[in-house]
C-alpha positions as a printed NumPy array, in Angstrom:
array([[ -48.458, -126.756, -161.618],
       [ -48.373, -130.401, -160.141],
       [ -50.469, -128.891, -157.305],
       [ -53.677, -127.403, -159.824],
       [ -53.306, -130.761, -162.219],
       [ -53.877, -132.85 , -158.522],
       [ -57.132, -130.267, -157.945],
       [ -58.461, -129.814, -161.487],
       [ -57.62 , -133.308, -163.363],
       [ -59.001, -136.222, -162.267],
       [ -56.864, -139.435, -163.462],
       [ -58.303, -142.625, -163.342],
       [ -57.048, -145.021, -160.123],
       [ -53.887, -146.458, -161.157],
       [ -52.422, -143.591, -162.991],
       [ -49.752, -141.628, -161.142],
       [ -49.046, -138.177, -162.808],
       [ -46.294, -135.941, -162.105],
       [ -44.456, -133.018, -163.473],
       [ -41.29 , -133.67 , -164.251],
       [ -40.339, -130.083, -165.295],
       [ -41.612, -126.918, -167.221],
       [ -39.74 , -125.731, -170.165],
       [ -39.825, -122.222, -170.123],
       [ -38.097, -119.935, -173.157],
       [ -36.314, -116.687, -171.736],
       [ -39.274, -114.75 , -173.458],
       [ -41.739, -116.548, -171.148],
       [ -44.66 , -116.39 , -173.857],
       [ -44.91 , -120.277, -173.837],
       [ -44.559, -123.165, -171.279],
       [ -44.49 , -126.481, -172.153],
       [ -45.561, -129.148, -169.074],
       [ -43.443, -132.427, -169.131],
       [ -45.101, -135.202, -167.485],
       [ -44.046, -138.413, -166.091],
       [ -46.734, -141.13 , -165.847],
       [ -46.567, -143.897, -164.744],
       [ -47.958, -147.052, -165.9  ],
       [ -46.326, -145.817, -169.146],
       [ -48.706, -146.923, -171.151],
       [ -50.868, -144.506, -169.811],
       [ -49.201, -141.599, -170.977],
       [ -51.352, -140.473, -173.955],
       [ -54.852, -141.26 , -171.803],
       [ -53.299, -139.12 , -169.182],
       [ -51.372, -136.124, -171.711],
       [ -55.177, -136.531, -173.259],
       [ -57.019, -135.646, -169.845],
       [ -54.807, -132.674, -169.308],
       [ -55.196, -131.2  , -172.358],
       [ -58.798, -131.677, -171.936],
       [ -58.768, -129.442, -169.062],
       [ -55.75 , -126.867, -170.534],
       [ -58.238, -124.007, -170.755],
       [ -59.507, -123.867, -167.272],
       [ -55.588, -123.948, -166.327],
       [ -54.316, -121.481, -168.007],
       [ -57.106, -119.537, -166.496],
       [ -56.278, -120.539, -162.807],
       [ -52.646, -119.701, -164.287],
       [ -52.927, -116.357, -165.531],
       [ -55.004, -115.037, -161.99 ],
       [ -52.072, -116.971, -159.763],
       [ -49.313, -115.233, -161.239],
       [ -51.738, -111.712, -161.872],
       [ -50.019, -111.905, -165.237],
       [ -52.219, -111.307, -168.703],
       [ -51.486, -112.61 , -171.457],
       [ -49.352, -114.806, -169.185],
       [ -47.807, -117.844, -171.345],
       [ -49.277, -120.236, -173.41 ],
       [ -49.485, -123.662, -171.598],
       [ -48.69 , -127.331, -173.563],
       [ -48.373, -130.483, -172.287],
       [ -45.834, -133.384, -173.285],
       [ -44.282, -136.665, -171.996],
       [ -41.409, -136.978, -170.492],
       [ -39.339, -139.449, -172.832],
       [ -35.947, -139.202, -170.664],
       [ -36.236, -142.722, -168.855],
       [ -37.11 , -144.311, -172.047],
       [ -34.356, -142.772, -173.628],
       [ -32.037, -143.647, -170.891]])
């Protein structure tokens, strides 16, 4: 996933984007996207710009993994370090 957000987002210079891990139920009918960004304060521009572009991913999703309906993609912020 960090691999098609590099090719089909485009985040402004300065922004560094990067998945910090999927969250995946055992029924595998949704996937939620947990990104780290980093100036922080760019999270919501940057959770913004990928869910901007969320249908064209799920697209290139669905044909990698030859899997229809494959699962419903969300995005969220990873919230860990500010937690920690």
């Amino acid at each position: 996933m960090g691999a098609l957000l590099a090719e089909r987002v485009e985040f402004p210079d300065g922004i560094l984007v990067t998945v910090a891990r999927a969250d995946v139920p055992a029924d595998g009918r949704t996937a939620t996207i947990v990104l780290s960004v980093f100036p922080r304060e760019e999270g919501p521009r940057a959770l913004a710009l990928a869910e901007a572009s969320l249908f064209d991913l799920q697209g290139e999703i669905y044909t990698r993994l030859d899997r229809h309906p494959g699962p419903r993609i969300g995005f969220a912020l990873d919230t860990r370090a500010e937690n920690a």
